Coordinates of C-alpha atoms and ligand atoms in Angstrom, one line a residue:
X95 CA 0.0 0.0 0.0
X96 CA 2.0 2.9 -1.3
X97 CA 1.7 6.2 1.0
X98 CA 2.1 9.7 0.0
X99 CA 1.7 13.1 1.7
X100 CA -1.1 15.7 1.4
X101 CA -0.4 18.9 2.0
X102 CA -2.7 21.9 1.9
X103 CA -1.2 25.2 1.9
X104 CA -4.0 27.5 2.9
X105 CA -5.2 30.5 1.0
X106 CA -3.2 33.6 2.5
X107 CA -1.5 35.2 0.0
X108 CA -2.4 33.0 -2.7
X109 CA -4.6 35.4 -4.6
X110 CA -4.5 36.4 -8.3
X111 CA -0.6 36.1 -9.5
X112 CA 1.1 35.8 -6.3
X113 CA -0.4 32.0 -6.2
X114 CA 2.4 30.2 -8.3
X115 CA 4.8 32.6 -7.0
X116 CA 4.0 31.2 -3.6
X117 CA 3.5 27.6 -4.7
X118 CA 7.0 27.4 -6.3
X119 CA 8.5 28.3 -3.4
X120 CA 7.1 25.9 -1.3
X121 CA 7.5 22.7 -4.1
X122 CA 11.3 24.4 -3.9
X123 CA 11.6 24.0 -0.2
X124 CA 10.0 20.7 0.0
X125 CA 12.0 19.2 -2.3
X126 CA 15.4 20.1 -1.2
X127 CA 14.4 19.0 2.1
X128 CA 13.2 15.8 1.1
X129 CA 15.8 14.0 -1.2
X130 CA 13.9 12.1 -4.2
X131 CA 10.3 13.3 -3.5
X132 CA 8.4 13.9 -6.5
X133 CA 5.4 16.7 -5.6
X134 CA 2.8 17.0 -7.4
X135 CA 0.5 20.3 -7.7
X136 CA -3.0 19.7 -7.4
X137 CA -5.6 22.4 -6.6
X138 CA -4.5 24.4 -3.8
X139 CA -2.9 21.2 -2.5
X140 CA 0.6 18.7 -2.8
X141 CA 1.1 15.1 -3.0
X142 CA 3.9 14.1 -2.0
X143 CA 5.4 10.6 -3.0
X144 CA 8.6 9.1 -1.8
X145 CA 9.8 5.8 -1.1
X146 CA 8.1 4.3 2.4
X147 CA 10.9 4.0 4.0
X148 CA 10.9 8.1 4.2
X149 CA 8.0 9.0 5.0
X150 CA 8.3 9.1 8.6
X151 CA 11.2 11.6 8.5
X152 CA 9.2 13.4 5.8
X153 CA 6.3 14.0 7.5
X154 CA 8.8 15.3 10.6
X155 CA 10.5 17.7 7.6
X156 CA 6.7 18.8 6.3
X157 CA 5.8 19.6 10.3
X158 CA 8.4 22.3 10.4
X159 CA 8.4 23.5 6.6
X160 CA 6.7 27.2 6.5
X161 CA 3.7 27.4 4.6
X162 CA 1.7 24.0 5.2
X163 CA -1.1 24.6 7.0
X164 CA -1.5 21.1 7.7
X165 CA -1.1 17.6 5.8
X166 CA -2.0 14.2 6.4
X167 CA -0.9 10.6 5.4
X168 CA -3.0 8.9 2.4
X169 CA -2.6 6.3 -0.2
X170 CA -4.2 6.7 -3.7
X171 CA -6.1 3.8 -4.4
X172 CA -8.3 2.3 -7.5
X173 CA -12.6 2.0 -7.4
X174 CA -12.4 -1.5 -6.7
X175 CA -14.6 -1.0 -3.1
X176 CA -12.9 -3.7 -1.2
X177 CA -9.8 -1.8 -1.8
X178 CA -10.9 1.5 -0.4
X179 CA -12.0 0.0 2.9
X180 CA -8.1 -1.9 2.8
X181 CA -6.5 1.6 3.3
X182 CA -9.1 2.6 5.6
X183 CA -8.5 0.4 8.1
X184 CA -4.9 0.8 7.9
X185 CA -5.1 5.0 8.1
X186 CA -7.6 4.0 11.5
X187 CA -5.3 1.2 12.7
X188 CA -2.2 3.8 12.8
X189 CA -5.5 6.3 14.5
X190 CA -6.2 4.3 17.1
X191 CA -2.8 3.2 18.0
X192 CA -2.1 7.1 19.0
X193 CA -5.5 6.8 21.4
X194 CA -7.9 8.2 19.5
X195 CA -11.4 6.8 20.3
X196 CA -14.5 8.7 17.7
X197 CA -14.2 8.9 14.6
X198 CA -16.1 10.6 11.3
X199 CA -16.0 9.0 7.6
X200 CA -16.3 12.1 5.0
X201 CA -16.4 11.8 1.1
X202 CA -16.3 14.3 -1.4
X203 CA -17.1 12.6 -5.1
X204 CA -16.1 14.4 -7.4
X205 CA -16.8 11.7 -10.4
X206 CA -20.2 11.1 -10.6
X207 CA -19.7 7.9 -12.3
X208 CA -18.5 6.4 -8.6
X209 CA -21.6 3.4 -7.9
X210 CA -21.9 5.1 -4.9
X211 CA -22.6 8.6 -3.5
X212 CA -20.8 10.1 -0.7
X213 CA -23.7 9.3 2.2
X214 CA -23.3 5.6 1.1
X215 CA -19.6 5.4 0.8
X216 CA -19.7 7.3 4.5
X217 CA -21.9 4.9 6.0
X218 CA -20.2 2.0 4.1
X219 CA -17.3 2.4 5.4
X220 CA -18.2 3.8 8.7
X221 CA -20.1 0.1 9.7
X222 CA -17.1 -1.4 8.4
X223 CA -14.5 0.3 10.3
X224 CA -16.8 -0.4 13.5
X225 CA -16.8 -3.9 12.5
X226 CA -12.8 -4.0 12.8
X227 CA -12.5 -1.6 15.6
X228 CA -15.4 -2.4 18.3
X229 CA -13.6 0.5 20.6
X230 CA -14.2 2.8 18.1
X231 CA -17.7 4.9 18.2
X232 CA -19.2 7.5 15.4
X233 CA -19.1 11.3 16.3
X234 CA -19.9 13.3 13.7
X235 CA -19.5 17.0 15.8
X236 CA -16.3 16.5 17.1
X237 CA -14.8 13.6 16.1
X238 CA -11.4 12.5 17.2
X239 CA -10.1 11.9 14.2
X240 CA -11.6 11.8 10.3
X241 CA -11.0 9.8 7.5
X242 CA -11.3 11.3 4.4
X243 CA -12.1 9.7 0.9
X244 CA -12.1 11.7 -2.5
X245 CA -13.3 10.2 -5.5
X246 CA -11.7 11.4 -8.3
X247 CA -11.5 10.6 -12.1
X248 CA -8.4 9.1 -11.8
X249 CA -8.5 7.1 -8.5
X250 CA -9.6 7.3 -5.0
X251 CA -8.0 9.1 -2.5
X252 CA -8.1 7.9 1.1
X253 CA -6.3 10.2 4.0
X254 CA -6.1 10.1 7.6
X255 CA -6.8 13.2 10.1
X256 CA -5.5 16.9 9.3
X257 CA -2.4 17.3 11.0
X258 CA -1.8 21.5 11.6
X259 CA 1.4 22.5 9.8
X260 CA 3.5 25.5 11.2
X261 CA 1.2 27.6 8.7
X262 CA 3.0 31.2 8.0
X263 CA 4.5 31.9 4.0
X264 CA 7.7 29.8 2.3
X265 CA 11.0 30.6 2.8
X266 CA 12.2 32.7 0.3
X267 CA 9.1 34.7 -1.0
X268 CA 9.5 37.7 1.5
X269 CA 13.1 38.9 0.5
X270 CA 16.5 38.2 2.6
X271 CA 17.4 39.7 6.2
X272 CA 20.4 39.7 8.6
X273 CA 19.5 38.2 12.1
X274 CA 21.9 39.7 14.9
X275 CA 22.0 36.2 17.0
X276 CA 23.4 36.3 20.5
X277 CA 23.6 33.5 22.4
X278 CA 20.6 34.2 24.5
X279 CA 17.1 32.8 24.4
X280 CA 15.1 35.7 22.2
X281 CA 17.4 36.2 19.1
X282 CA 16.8 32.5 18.0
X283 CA 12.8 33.2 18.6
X284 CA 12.6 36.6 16.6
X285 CA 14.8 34.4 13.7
X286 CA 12.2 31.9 13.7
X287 CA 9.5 34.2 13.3
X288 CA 11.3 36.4 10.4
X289 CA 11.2 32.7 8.5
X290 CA 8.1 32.5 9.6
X291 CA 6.6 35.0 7.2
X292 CA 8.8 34.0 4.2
X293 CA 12.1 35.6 5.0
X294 CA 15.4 33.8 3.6
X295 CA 17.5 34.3 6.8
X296 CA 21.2 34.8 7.4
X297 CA 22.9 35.9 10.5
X298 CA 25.4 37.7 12.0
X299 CA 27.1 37.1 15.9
X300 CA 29.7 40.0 17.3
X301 CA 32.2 38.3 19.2
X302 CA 35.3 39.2 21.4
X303 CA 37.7 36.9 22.1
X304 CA 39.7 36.3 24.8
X305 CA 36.5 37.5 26.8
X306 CA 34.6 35.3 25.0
X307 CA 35.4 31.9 24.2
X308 CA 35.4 29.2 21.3
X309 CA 32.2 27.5 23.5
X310 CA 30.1 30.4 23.0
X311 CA 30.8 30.8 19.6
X312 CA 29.9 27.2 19.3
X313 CA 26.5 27.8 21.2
X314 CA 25.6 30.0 18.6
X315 CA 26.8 28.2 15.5
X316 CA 24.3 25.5 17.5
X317 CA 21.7 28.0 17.0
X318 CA 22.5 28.8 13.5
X319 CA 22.5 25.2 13.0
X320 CA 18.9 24.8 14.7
X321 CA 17.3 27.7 12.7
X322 CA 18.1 26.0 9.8
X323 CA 15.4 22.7 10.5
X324 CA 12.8 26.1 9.6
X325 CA 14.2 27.4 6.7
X326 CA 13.0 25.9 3.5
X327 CA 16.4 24.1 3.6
X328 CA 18.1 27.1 2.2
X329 CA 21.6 27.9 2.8
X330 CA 22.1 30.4 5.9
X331 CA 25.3 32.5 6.2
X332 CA 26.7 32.7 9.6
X333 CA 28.6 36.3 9.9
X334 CA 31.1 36.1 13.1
X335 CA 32.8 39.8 13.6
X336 CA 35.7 40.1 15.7
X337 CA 34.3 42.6 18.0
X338 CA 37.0 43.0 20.5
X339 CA 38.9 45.9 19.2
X340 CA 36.3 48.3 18.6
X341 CA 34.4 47.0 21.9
X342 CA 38.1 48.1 23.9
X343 CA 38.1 51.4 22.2
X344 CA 34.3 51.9 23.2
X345 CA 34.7 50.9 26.5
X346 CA 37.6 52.8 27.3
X347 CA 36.7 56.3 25.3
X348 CA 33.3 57.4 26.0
X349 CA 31.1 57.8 28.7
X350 CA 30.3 54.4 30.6
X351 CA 26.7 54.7 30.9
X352 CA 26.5 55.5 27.5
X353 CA 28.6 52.6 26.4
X354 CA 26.4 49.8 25.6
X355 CA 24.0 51.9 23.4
X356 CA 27.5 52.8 21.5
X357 CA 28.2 49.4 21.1
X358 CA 24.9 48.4 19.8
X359 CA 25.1 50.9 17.1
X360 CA 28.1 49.7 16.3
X361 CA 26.7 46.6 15.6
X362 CA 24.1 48.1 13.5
X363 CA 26.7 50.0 11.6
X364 CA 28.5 46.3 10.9
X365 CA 25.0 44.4 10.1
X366 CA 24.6 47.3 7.9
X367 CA 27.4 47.5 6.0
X368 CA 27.1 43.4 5.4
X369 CA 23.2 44.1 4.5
X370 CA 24.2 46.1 2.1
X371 CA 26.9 44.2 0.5
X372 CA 24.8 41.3 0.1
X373 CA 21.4 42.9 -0.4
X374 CA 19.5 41.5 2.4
X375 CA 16.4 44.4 2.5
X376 CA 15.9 44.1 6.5
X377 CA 17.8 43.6 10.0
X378 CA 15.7 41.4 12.8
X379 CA 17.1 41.4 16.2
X380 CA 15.4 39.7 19.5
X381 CA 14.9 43.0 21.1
X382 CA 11.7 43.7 23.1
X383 CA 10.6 46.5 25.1
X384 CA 11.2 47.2 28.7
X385 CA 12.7 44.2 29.2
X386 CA 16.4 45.0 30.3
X387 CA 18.0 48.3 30.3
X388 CA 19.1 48.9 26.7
X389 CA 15.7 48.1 25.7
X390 CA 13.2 51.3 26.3
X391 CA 11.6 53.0 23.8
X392 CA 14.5 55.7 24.0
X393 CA 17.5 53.3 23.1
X394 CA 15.5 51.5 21.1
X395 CA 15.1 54.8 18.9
X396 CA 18.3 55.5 19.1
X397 CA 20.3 52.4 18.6
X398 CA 18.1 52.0 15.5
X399 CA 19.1 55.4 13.9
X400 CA 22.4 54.0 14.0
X401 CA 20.9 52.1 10.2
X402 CA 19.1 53.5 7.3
X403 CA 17.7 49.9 6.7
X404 CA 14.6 48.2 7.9
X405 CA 14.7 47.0 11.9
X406 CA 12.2 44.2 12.4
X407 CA 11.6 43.3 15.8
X408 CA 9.4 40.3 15.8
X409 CA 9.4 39.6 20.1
X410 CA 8.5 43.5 20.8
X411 CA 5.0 42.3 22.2
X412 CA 5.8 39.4 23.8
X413 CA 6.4 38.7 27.4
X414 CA 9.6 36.3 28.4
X415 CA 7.4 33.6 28.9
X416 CA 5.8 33.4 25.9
X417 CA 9.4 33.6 24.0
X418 CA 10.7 30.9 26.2
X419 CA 7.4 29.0 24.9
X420 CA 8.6 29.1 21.5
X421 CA 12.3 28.5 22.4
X422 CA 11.4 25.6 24.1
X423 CA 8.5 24.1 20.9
X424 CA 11.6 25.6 18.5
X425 CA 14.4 23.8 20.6
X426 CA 16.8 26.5 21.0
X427 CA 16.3 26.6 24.6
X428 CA 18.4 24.4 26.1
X429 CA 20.8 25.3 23.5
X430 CA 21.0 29.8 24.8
X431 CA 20.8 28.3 28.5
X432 CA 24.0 27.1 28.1
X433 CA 26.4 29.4 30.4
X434 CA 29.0 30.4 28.1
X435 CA 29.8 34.3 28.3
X436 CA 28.3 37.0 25.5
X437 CA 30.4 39.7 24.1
X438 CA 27.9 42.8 25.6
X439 CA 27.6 40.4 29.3
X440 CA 31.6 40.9 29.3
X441 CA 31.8 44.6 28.8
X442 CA 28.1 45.6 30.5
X443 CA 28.4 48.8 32.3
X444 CA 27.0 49.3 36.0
X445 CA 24.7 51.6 35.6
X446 CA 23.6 51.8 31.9
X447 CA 21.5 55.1 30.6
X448 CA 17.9 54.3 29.8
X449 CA 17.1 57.3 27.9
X450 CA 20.2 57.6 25.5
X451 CA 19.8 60.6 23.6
X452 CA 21.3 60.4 20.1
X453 CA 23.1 64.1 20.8
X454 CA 24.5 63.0 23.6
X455 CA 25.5 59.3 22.0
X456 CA 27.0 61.5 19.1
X457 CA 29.2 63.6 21.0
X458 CA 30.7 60.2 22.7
X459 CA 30.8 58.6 19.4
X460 CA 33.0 61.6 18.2
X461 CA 35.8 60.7 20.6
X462 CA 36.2 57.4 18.6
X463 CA 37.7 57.6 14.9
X464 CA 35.0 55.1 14.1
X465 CA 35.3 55.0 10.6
X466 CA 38.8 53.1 10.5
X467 CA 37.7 51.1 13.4
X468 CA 34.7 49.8 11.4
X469 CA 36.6 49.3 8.5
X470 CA 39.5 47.1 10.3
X471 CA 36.4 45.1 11.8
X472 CA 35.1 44.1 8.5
X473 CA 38.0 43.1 7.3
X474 CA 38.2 40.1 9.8
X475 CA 34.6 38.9 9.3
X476 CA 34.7 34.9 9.2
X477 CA 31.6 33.2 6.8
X478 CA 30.0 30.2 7.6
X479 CA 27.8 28.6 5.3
X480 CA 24.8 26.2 7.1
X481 CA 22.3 23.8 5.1
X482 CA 20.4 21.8 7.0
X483 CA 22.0 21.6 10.2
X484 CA 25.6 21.6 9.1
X485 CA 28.1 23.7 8.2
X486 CA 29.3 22.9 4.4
X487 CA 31.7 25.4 4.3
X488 CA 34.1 28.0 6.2
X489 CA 35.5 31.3 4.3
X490 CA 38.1 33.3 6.8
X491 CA 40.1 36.5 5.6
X492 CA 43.4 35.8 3.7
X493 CA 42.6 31.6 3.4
X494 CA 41.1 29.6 0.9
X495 CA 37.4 28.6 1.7
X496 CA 37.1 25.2 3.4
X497 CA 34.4 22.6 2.8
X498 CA 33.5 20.2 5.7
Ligands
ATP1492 P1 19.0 37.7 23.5 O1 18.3 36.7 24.4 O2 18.6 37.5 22.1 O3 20.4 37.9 23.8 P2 18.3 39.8 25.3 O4 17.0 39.9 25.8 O5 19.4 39.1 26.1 O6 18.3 39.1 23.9 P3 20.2 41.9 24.7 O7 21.3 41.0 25.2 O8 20.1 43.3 25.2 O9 18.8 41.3 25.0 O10 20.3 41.9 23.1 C1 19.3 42.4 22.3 C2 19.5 42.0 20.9 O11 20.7 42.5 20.4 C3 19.6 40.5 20.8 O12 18.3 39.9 20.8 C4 20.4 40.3 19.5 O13 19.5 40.5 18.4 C5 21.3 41.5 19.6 N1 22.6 41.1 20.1 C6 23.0 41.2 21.4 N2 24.3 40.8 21.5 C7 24.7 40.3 20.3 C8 25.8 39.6 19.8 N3 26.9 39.4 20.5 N4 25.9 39.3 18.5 C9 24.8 39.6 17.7 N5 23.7 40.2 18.1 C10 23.6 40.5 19.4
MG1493 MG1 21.4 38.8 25.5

């Protein structure tokens, strides 16, 4: 009995010409992910077939892949009746073994040839089904779990229950960003939910070694590495900057409470200057609001005038509980609880300003000679390339690229 994937891809955004735009995107993603699937496009829905011995990890790769809105296991089937109710009880065996007690038959026929009309095939195979499963009882409200049946001109279609995808748009159809990824717990979160509506994600991670070691670097390639189960199976770029220099010359030339806003503008100015470079149209950091001191509406405003680009803020209405929610379902969480030091932890003044004005940041900033110390900076940026979950390849200044 040869199983295949349905996946229904909801109607948001599918309108008029953006439809195959959107449906592209999604085969793409699929696809990549999935090594040897074939897809097929049919009406505002996917089959996808592969060999059975993949479908379990494909159904695991379609749960996290960004634009399903939910899909279900089925196996195409011909008239014959005895055949239909085959791969019924099979969908309802696999049902039942997860606990699932009422269930609901519901046909849609869409060749009117079919002997039988949908009430009959429902009730058919609903007495059958009883027959095999005497645990089982009919609910046709709210049924545990349905079984569908389409009759079609070319086959029958049988599918177990609607499992809810991640919903949101495919990788890829929203334009490129630059995620500034910490090691904490929210930058991984607003990453997630930049991919979420279609973004192709790369990132970039300030770091400043000797204050910060090889084991936080590795925490966040670890998180770069776990972002890329949601992306479409795209390739990510992993930015690290060498952040020490120009984080000593901050820390020792302007005003201390001022000091961490200047540092976060410089790393606008950086994720800026790499944006640009490599077109990516927006910058998404894991800042909220009023939860720790660089984060009021006042350094908000005036670490972001630090860019001319986009800012996207994806956690700014969400509490810490909710983000750790997501961490947690995401499974980043244990991975920024790790204690390894961050480069802004290391250099954190006491007593940090929470209304930094952008005059008075200015005039600090003017005891620097910024320019050359942004410049130097760049120069030392490292490139790590991710695809699903590994890094393929390394590029550091003045060597050859590596491939792993
Ligand atoms: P996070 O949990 O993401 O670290 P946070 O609540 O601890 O966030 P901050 O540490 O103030 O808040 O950082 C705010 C945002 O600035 C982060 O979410 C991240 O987007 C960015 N950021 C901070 N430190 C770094 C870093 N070393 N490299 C890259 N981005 C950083
Ligand atoms: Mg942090």
């Amino acid at each position: 009995m040869k199983k295949i994937i349905i996946i229904r891809y909801g109607e948001i955004g599918l309108k008029g010409k953006n439809r195959s735009y959107f449906e592209k995107a999604l085969i793409r993603n699929l696809k990549s992910q999935i090594p040897g699937a074939k897809v097929y496009n049919k009406k505002k829905r996917f089959l996808i077939d592969i060999p059975e011995e993949f479908i379990s990890e494909a159904m695991e790769i379609v749960s996290r892949t960004f634009g399903v809105q939910n899909y279900s296991l089925g196996v195409q089937t011909n008239f014959e009746i005895s055949e239909i109710e085959k791969v019924a009880r099979e969908l309802v065996s696999m049902e039942v073994n997860t606990g699932k007690r009422t269930f609901k038959v519901e046909t849609r026929r869409a060749n009117k040839r079919f002997p039988m009309t949908s009430q009959e095939l429902n009730a058919y195979l609903g007495e059958k089904i009883l027959d095999a499963f005497p645990e089982l009882k009919v609910d046709v409200h709210t049924p545990d779990f349905k079984i569908g049946v389409e009759v079609r001109n070319e086959g029958v279609l049988v599918f177990g229950d609607k499992i809810p995808g991640p919903g949101g748009l495919p990788v890829g159809v929203s334009g490129s960003a630059l995620l500034l990824l910490s090691g904490g717990i929210d930058s991984p979160v607003a990453g997630w939910y930049a991919l979420k509506r279609g973004i192709t994600l790369h990132a970039i991670h300030f770091a400043s070694p000797p204050y910060t070691g090889e084991k936080a670097f590795e925490k966040v390639l670890d998180l770069a590495k776990a972002l890329t189960k949601y992306n479409g199976g795209r390739d990510m770029l992993l930015y690290r900057v060498h952040f020490t220099k120009l984080q000593l010359a901050i820390h020792r030339n302007v005003r201390e409470s001022l000091s961490l806003v200047i540092q976060r503008r410089a790393m606008m100015r950086i994720a800026t200057k790499i944006a640009k470079e490599h077109g990516y149209k927006a910058i998404v950091t894991g800042e909220n609001l009023g939860q720790v001191a660089s984060q009021t509406i006042e350094n908000l405003h005036t670490i972001g005038s630090a860019t001319d680009i986009l800012v996207l803020r994806p956690l700014t209405g969400f509490d810490k509980i909710e983000t750790i929610q997501i961490a947690k379902k995401i499974e980043t969480f244990e991975i920024s609880i790790q204690p390894y030091e961050d480069c802004c932890t290391v250099f954190v003044p006491q007593q940090p300003a929470t209304k930094a004005r952008i005059v008075d940041v200015e005039i600090e900033e003017s005891k620097l000679d910024l320019a050359p110390l942004l410049d130097e900076t760049m120069k030392m940026v490292e490139i790590y390339k991710l695809r699903q979950g590994k890094v393929i390849e390394i590029e550091k200044p003045g060597m050859d690229k590596t491939n792993s």
